[in-house]
Amino acid sequence: DLVIMDAVLPQLPERSLEMLELANGDWYSVGDQLGRDRRSVRKRWECSLKPWLLQHFSGTLNLDIRRMLANYLAEHFVDIDSVDWFAVARKPKFVGHTLFSLRNLFFAYLFNNTKNNKDGSSEVTLKDVAEFTNAKLTLAGLCKV
């Protein structure tokens, strides 16, 4: 994490935290330093480190948005293919997250958890994801948001 931060953060005087990004060649260099593929290093920045910093500075660090995200998508979009991730990322309720972190949260956790707990005969819808997420987190003792 420190190697990634050391590569990205020197750009802060010229760019805002939201706009920090490395050129593709720089991701290769950081990946080589870490012995990792550039895609995994970039994903670590886009889906974890950058959102942690953004959430810290916006006061939303450790805010669990799983239910909020699942319910928002089910209420505002017809299906998964119609989701406008740019618009979702701009919503005040998701401040501190990036388009990449929201997509990653949805597909890696919410969608996959729903899919793995549903019979394989039918397609997973946004409504399914919201219902499963609400039920799962209710059982875990978390209130609906």
PDB file of C-alpha atoms in Angstrom:
ATOM      1  CA  ASP A   1       0.000   0.000   0.000  1.00  0.00           C
ATOM      2  CA  LEU A   2       2.815   2.412   0.839  1.00  0.00           C
ATOM      3  CA  VAL A   3       4.491   1.887  -2.543  1.00  0.00           C
ATOM      4  CA  ILE A   4       1.206   2.673  -4.305  1.00  0.00           C
ATOM      5  CA  MET A   5       0.626   5.755  -2.154  1.00  0.00           C
ATOM      6  CA  ASP A   6       4.203   6.935  -2.730  1.00  0.00           C
ATOM      7  CA  ALA A   7       3.636   6.679  -6.484  1.00  0.00           C
ATOM      8  CA  VAL A   8       0.266   8.453  -6.583  1.00  0.00           C
ATOM      9  CA  LEU A   9       0.282  11.081  -3.834  1.00  0.00           C
ATOM     10  CA  PRO A  10       3.077  13.306  -5.205  1.00  0.00           C
ATOM     11  CA  GLN A  11       0.499  14.527  -7.759  1.00  0.00           C
ATOM     12  CA  LEU A  12      -1.618  16.117  -4.992  1.00  0.00           C
ATOM     13  CA  PRO A  13      -0.346  19.651  -5.404  1.00  0.00           C
ATOM     14  CA  GLU A  14      -1.509  19.698  -9.035  1.00  0.00           C
ATOM     15  CA  ARG A  15      -4.607  17.502  -8.783  1.00  0.00           C
ATOM     16  CA  SER A  16      -7.455  16.914  -6.367  1.00  0.00           C
ATOM     17  CA  LEU A  17      -7.675  13.582  -4.586  1.00  0.00           C
ATOM     18  CA  GLU A  18     -10.655  12.627  -6.756  1.00  0.00           C
ATOM     19  CA  MET A  19      -8.566  13.131  -9.903  1.00  0.00           C
ATOM     20  CA  LEU A  20      -5.395  11.314  -8.800  1.00  0.00           C
ATOM     21  CA  GLU A  21      -4.370   8.695 -11.316  1.00  0.00           C
ATOM     22  CA  LEU A  22      -1.200   7.262 -12.794  1.00  0.00           C
ATOM     23  CA  ALA A  23      -0.435   6.751 -16.450  1.00  0.00           C
ATOM     24  CA  ASN A  24      -0.533   3.143 -17.624  1.00  0.00           C
ATOM     25  CA  GLY A  25       3.264   2.912 -17.806  1.00  0.00           C
ATOM     26  CA  ASP A  26       3.539   4.086 -14.201  1.00  0.00           C
ATOM     27  CA  TRP A  27       1.203   1.300 -13.062  1.00  0.00           C
ATOM     28  CA  TYR A  28       3.572  -1.182 -14.740  1.00  0.00           C
ATOM     29  CA  SER A  29       6.472   0.321 -12.790  1.00  0.00           C
ATOM     30  CA  VAL A  30       4.637   0.110  -9.454  1.00  0.00           C
ATOM     31  CA  GLY A  31       3.526  -3.430 -10.275  1.00  0.00           C
ATOM     32  CA  ASP A  32       7.126  -4.414 -11.026  1.00  0.00           C
ATOM     33  CA  GLN A  33       8.266  -2.963  -7.694  1.00  0.00           C
ATOM     34  CA  LEU A  34       5.663  -5.049  -5.877  1.00  0.00           C
ATOM     35  CA  GLY A  35       5.987  -8.157  -8.016  1.00  0.00           C
ATOM     36  CA  ARG A  36       2.311  -7.800  -8.951  1.00  0.00           C
ATOM     37  CA  ASP A  37       0.366  -7.315 -12.148  1.00  0.00           C
ATOM     38  CA  ARG A  38      -0.358  -3.648 -12.922  1.00  0.00           C
ATOM     39  CA  ARG A  39      -4.111  -4.372 -12.984  1.00  0.00           C
ATOM     40  CA  SER A  40      -4.156  -5.695  -9.411  1.00  0.00           C
ATOM     41  CA  VAL A  41      -2.108  -2.708  -8.219  1.00  0.00           C
ATOM     42  CA  ARG A  42      -4.427  -0.261  -9.980  1.00  0.00           C
ATOM     43  CA  LYS A  43      -7.490  -2.061  -8.611  1.00  0.00           C
ATOM     44  CA  ARG A  44      -6.047  -1.775  -5.101  1.00  0.00           C
ATOM     45  CA  TRP A  45      -5.754   1.995  -5.610  1.00  0.00           C
ATOM     46  CA  GLU A  46      -9.130   2.510  -7.300  1.00  0.00           C
ATOM     47  CA  CYS A  47     -11.231   0.191  -5.145  1.00  0.00           C
ATOM     48  CA  SER A  48      -9.586   0.434  -1.722  1.00  0.00           C
ATOM     49  CA  LEU A  49      -6.914   3.062  -1.071  1.00  0.00           C
ATOM     50  CA  LYS A  50      -8.414   6.008  -2.944  1.00  0.00           C
ATOM     51  CA  PRO A  51     -11.918   5.406  -1.529  1.00  0.00           C
ATOM     52  CA  TRP A  52     -10.483   5.102   2.006  1.00  0.00           C
ATOM     53  CA  LEU A  53      -8.822   8.492   1.651  1.00  0.00           C
ATOM     54  CA  LEU A  54     -11.921  10.068   0.083  1.00  0.00           C
ATOM     55  CA  GLN A  55     -14.144   8.605   2.813  1.00  0.00           C
ATOM     56  CA  HIS A  56     -11.792   9.815   5.533  1.00  0.00           C
ATOM     57  CA  PHE A  57     -11.866  13.384   4.253  1.00  0.00           C
ATOM     58  CA  SER A  58     -15.639  13.321   3.652  1.00  0.00           C
ATOM     59  CA  GLY A  59     -16.412  11.850   7.088  1.00  0.00           C
ATOM     60  CA  THR A  60     -17.900   8.612   5.749  1.00  0.00           C
ATOM     61  CA  LEU A  61     -15.095   6.183   6.576  1.00  0.00           C
ATOM     62  CA  ASN A  62     -16.536   2.828   7.736  1.00  0.00           C
ATOM     63  CA  LEU A  63     -20.064   3.774   6.663  1.00  0.00           C
ATOM     64  CA  ASP A  64     -21.657   0.562   5.405  1.00  0.00           C
ATOM     65  CA  ILE A  65     -23.352   1.410   2.109  1.00  0.00           C
ATOM     66  CA  ARG A  66     -24.223  -2.123   0.976  1.00  0.00           C
ATOM     67  CA  ARG A  67     -27.948  -1.737   1.615  1.00  0.00           C
ATOM     68  CA  MET A  68     -28.040   1.839   0.381  1.00  0.00           C
ATOM     69  CA  LEU A  69     -26.385   0.817  -2.869  1.00  0.00           C
ATOM     70  CA  ALA A  70     -28.521  -2.275  -3.439  1.00  0.00           C
ATOM     71  CA  ASN A  71     -31.758  -0.403  -2.717  1.00  0.00           C
ATOM     72  CA  TYR A  72     -30.794   2.660  -4.749  1.00  0.00           C
ATOM     73  CA  LEU A  73     -29.976   0.557  -7.807  1.00  0.00           C
ATOM     74  CA  ALA A  74     -33.206  -1.460  -7.511  1.00  0.00           C
ATOM     75  CA  GLU A  75     -35.299   1.714  -7.164  1.00  0.00           C
ATOM     76  CA  HIS A  76     -33.668   3.735  -9.960  1.00  0.00           C
ATOM     77  CA  PHE A  77     -32.656   1.295 -12.687  1.00  0.00           C
ATOM     78  CA  VAL A  78     -34.531  -1.300 -14.723  1.00  0.00           C
ATOM     79  CA  ASP A  79     -31.748  -3.873 -14.854  1.00  0.00           C
ATOM     80  CA  ILE A  80     -28.033  -4.293 -14.228  1.00  0.00           C
ATOM     81  CA  ASP A  81     -27.125  -3.291 -17.780  1.00  0.00           C
ATOM     82  CA  SER A  82     -28.970   0.026 -17.428  1.00  0.00           C
ATOM     83  CA  VAL A  83     -27.049   1.196 -14.341  1.00  0.00           C
ATOM     84  CA  ASP A  84     -25.324   4.530 -14.967  1.00  0.00           C
ATOM     85  CA  TRP A  85     -22.337   4.110 -12.650  1.00  0.00           C
ATOM     86  CA  PHE A  86     -21.126   7.683 -13.305  1.00  0.00           C
ATOM     87  CA  ALA A  87     -24.459   9.041 -12.076  1.00  0.00           C
ATOM     88  CA  VAL A  88     -24.508   6.701  -9.073  1.00  0.00           C
ATOM     89  CA  ALA A  89     -20.990   7.752  -8.038  1.00  0.00           C
ATOM     90  CA  ARG A  90     -22.068  11.425  -8.112  1.00  0.00           C
ATOM     91  CA  LYS A  91     -24.912  10.912  -5.616  1.00  0.00           C
ATOM     92  CA  PRO A  92     -24.228  12.569  -2.231  1.00  0.00           C
ATOM     93  CA  LYS A  93     -25.175   9.366  -0.384  1.00  0.00           C
ATOM     94  CA  PHE A  94     -22.157   7.641  -1.976  1.00  0.00           C
ATOM     95  CA  VAL A  95     -19.627  10.390  -1.249  1.00  0.00           C
ATOM     96  CA  GLY A  96     -16.196   8.947  -0.667  1.00  0.00           C
ATOM     97  CA  HIS A  97     -16.658   6.229  -3.245  1.00  0.00           C
ATOM     98  CA  THR A  98     -15.491   6.092  -6.827  1.00  0.00           C
ATOM     99  CA  LEU A  99     -17.231   4.610  -9.811  1.00  0.00           C
ATOM    100  CA  PHE A 100     -14.780   1.712  -9.558  1.00  0.00           C
ATOM    101  CA  SER A 101     -15.299   1.101  -5.840  1.00  0.00           C
ATOM    102  CA  LEU A 102     -19.099   1.114  -6.241  1.00  0.00           C
ATOM    103  CA  ARG A 103     -18.991  -1.274  -9.196  1.00  0.00           C
ATOM    104  CA  ASN A 104     -16.572  -3.511  -7.337  1.00  0.00           C
ATOM    105  CA  LEU A 105     -18.758  -3.542  -4.212  1.00  0.00           C
ATOM    106  CA  PHE A 106     -21.804  -4.378  -6.301  1.00  0.00           C
ATOM    107  CA  PHE A 107     -20.353  -7.103  -8.495  1.00  0.00           C
ATOM    108  CA  ALA A 108     -17.776  -8.660  -6.158  1.00  0.00           C
ATOM    109  CA  TYR A 109     -20.035  -8.757  -3.104  1.00  0.00           C
ATOM    110  CA  LEU A 110     -23.705  -7.912  -3.542  1.00  0.00           C
ATOM    111  CA  PHE A 111     -24.326  -9.503  -6.946  1.00  0.00           C
ATOM    112  CA  ASN A 112     -22.124 -12.557  -6.342  1.00  0.00           C
ATOM    113  CA  ASN A 113     -23.598 -13.224  -2.886  1.00  0.00           C
ATOM    114  CA  THR A 114     -27.099 -13.068  -4.334  1.00  0.00           C
ATOM    115  CA  LYS A 115     -26.156 -15.240  -7.303  1.00  0.00           C
ATOM    116  CA  ASN A 116     -24.482 -17.859  -5.077  1.00  0.00           C
ATOM    117  CA  ASN A 117     -27.581 -18.093  -2.872  1.00  0.00           C
ATOM    118  CA  LYS A 118     -30.123 -18.283  -5.681  1.00  0.00           C
ATOM    119  CA  ASP A 119     -31.021 -21.291  -7.730  1.00  0.00           C
ATOM    120  CA  GLY A 120     -29.057 -21.337 -10.963  1.00  0.00           C
ATOM    121  CA  SER A 121     -32.150 -21.429 -13.141  1.00  0.00           C
ATOM    122  CA  SER A 122     -32.935 -17.730 -13.194  1.00  0.00           C
ATOM    123  CA  GLU A 123     -31.150 -14.471 -13.856  1.00  0.00           C
ATOM    124  CA  VAL A 124     -30.247 -12.238 -10.908  1.00  0.00           C
ATOM    125  CA  THR A 125     -32.096  -8.917 -10.983  1.00  0.00           C
ATOM    126  CA  LEU A 126     -31.474  -5.686  -9.108  1.00  0.00           C
ATOM    127  CA  LYS A 127     -34.600  -6.439  -7.059  1.00  0.00           C
ATOM    128  CA  ASP A 128     -33.135  -9.844  -6.128  1.00  0.00           C
ATOM    129  CA  VAL A 129     -29.899  -8.189  -5.023  1.00  0.00           C
ATOM    130  CA  ALA A 130     -31.753  -5.626  -2.882  1.00  0.00           C
ATOM    131  CA  GLU A 131     -34.006  -8.247  -1.287  1.00  0.00           C
ATOM    132  CA  PHE A 132     -31.146 -10.630  -0.550  1.00  0.00           C
ATOM    133  CA  THR A 133     -28.905  -7.855   0.812  1.00  0.00           C
ATOM    134  CA  ASN A 134     -31.680  -6.471   3.037  1.00  0.00           C
ATOM    135  CA  ALA A 135     -32.522  -9.943   4.363  1.00  0.00           C
ATOM    136  CA  LYS A 136     -28.897 -10.919   4.921  1.00  0.00           C
ATOM    137  CA  LEU A 137     -27.992  -7.719   6.737  1.00  0.00           C
ATOM    138  CA  THR A 138     -31.213  -7.836   8.800  1.00  0.00           C
ATOM    139  CA  LEU A 139     -30.144 -11.262  10.034  1.00  0.00           C
ATOM    140  CA  ALA A 140     -26.758  -9.773  10.861  1.00  0.00           C
ATOM    141  CA  GLY A 141     -28.487  -7.144  13.004  1.00  0.00           C
ATOM    142  CA  LEU A 142     -28.023  -4.167  10.694  1.00  0.00           C
ATOM    143  CA  CYS A 143     -30.933  -1.815  10.084  1.00  0.00           C
ATOM    144  CA  LYS A 144     -32.356  -1.059   6.641  1.00  0.00           C
ATOM    145  CA  VAL A 145     -31.041   2.144   5.096  1.00  0.00           C
TER     146      VAL A 145
END
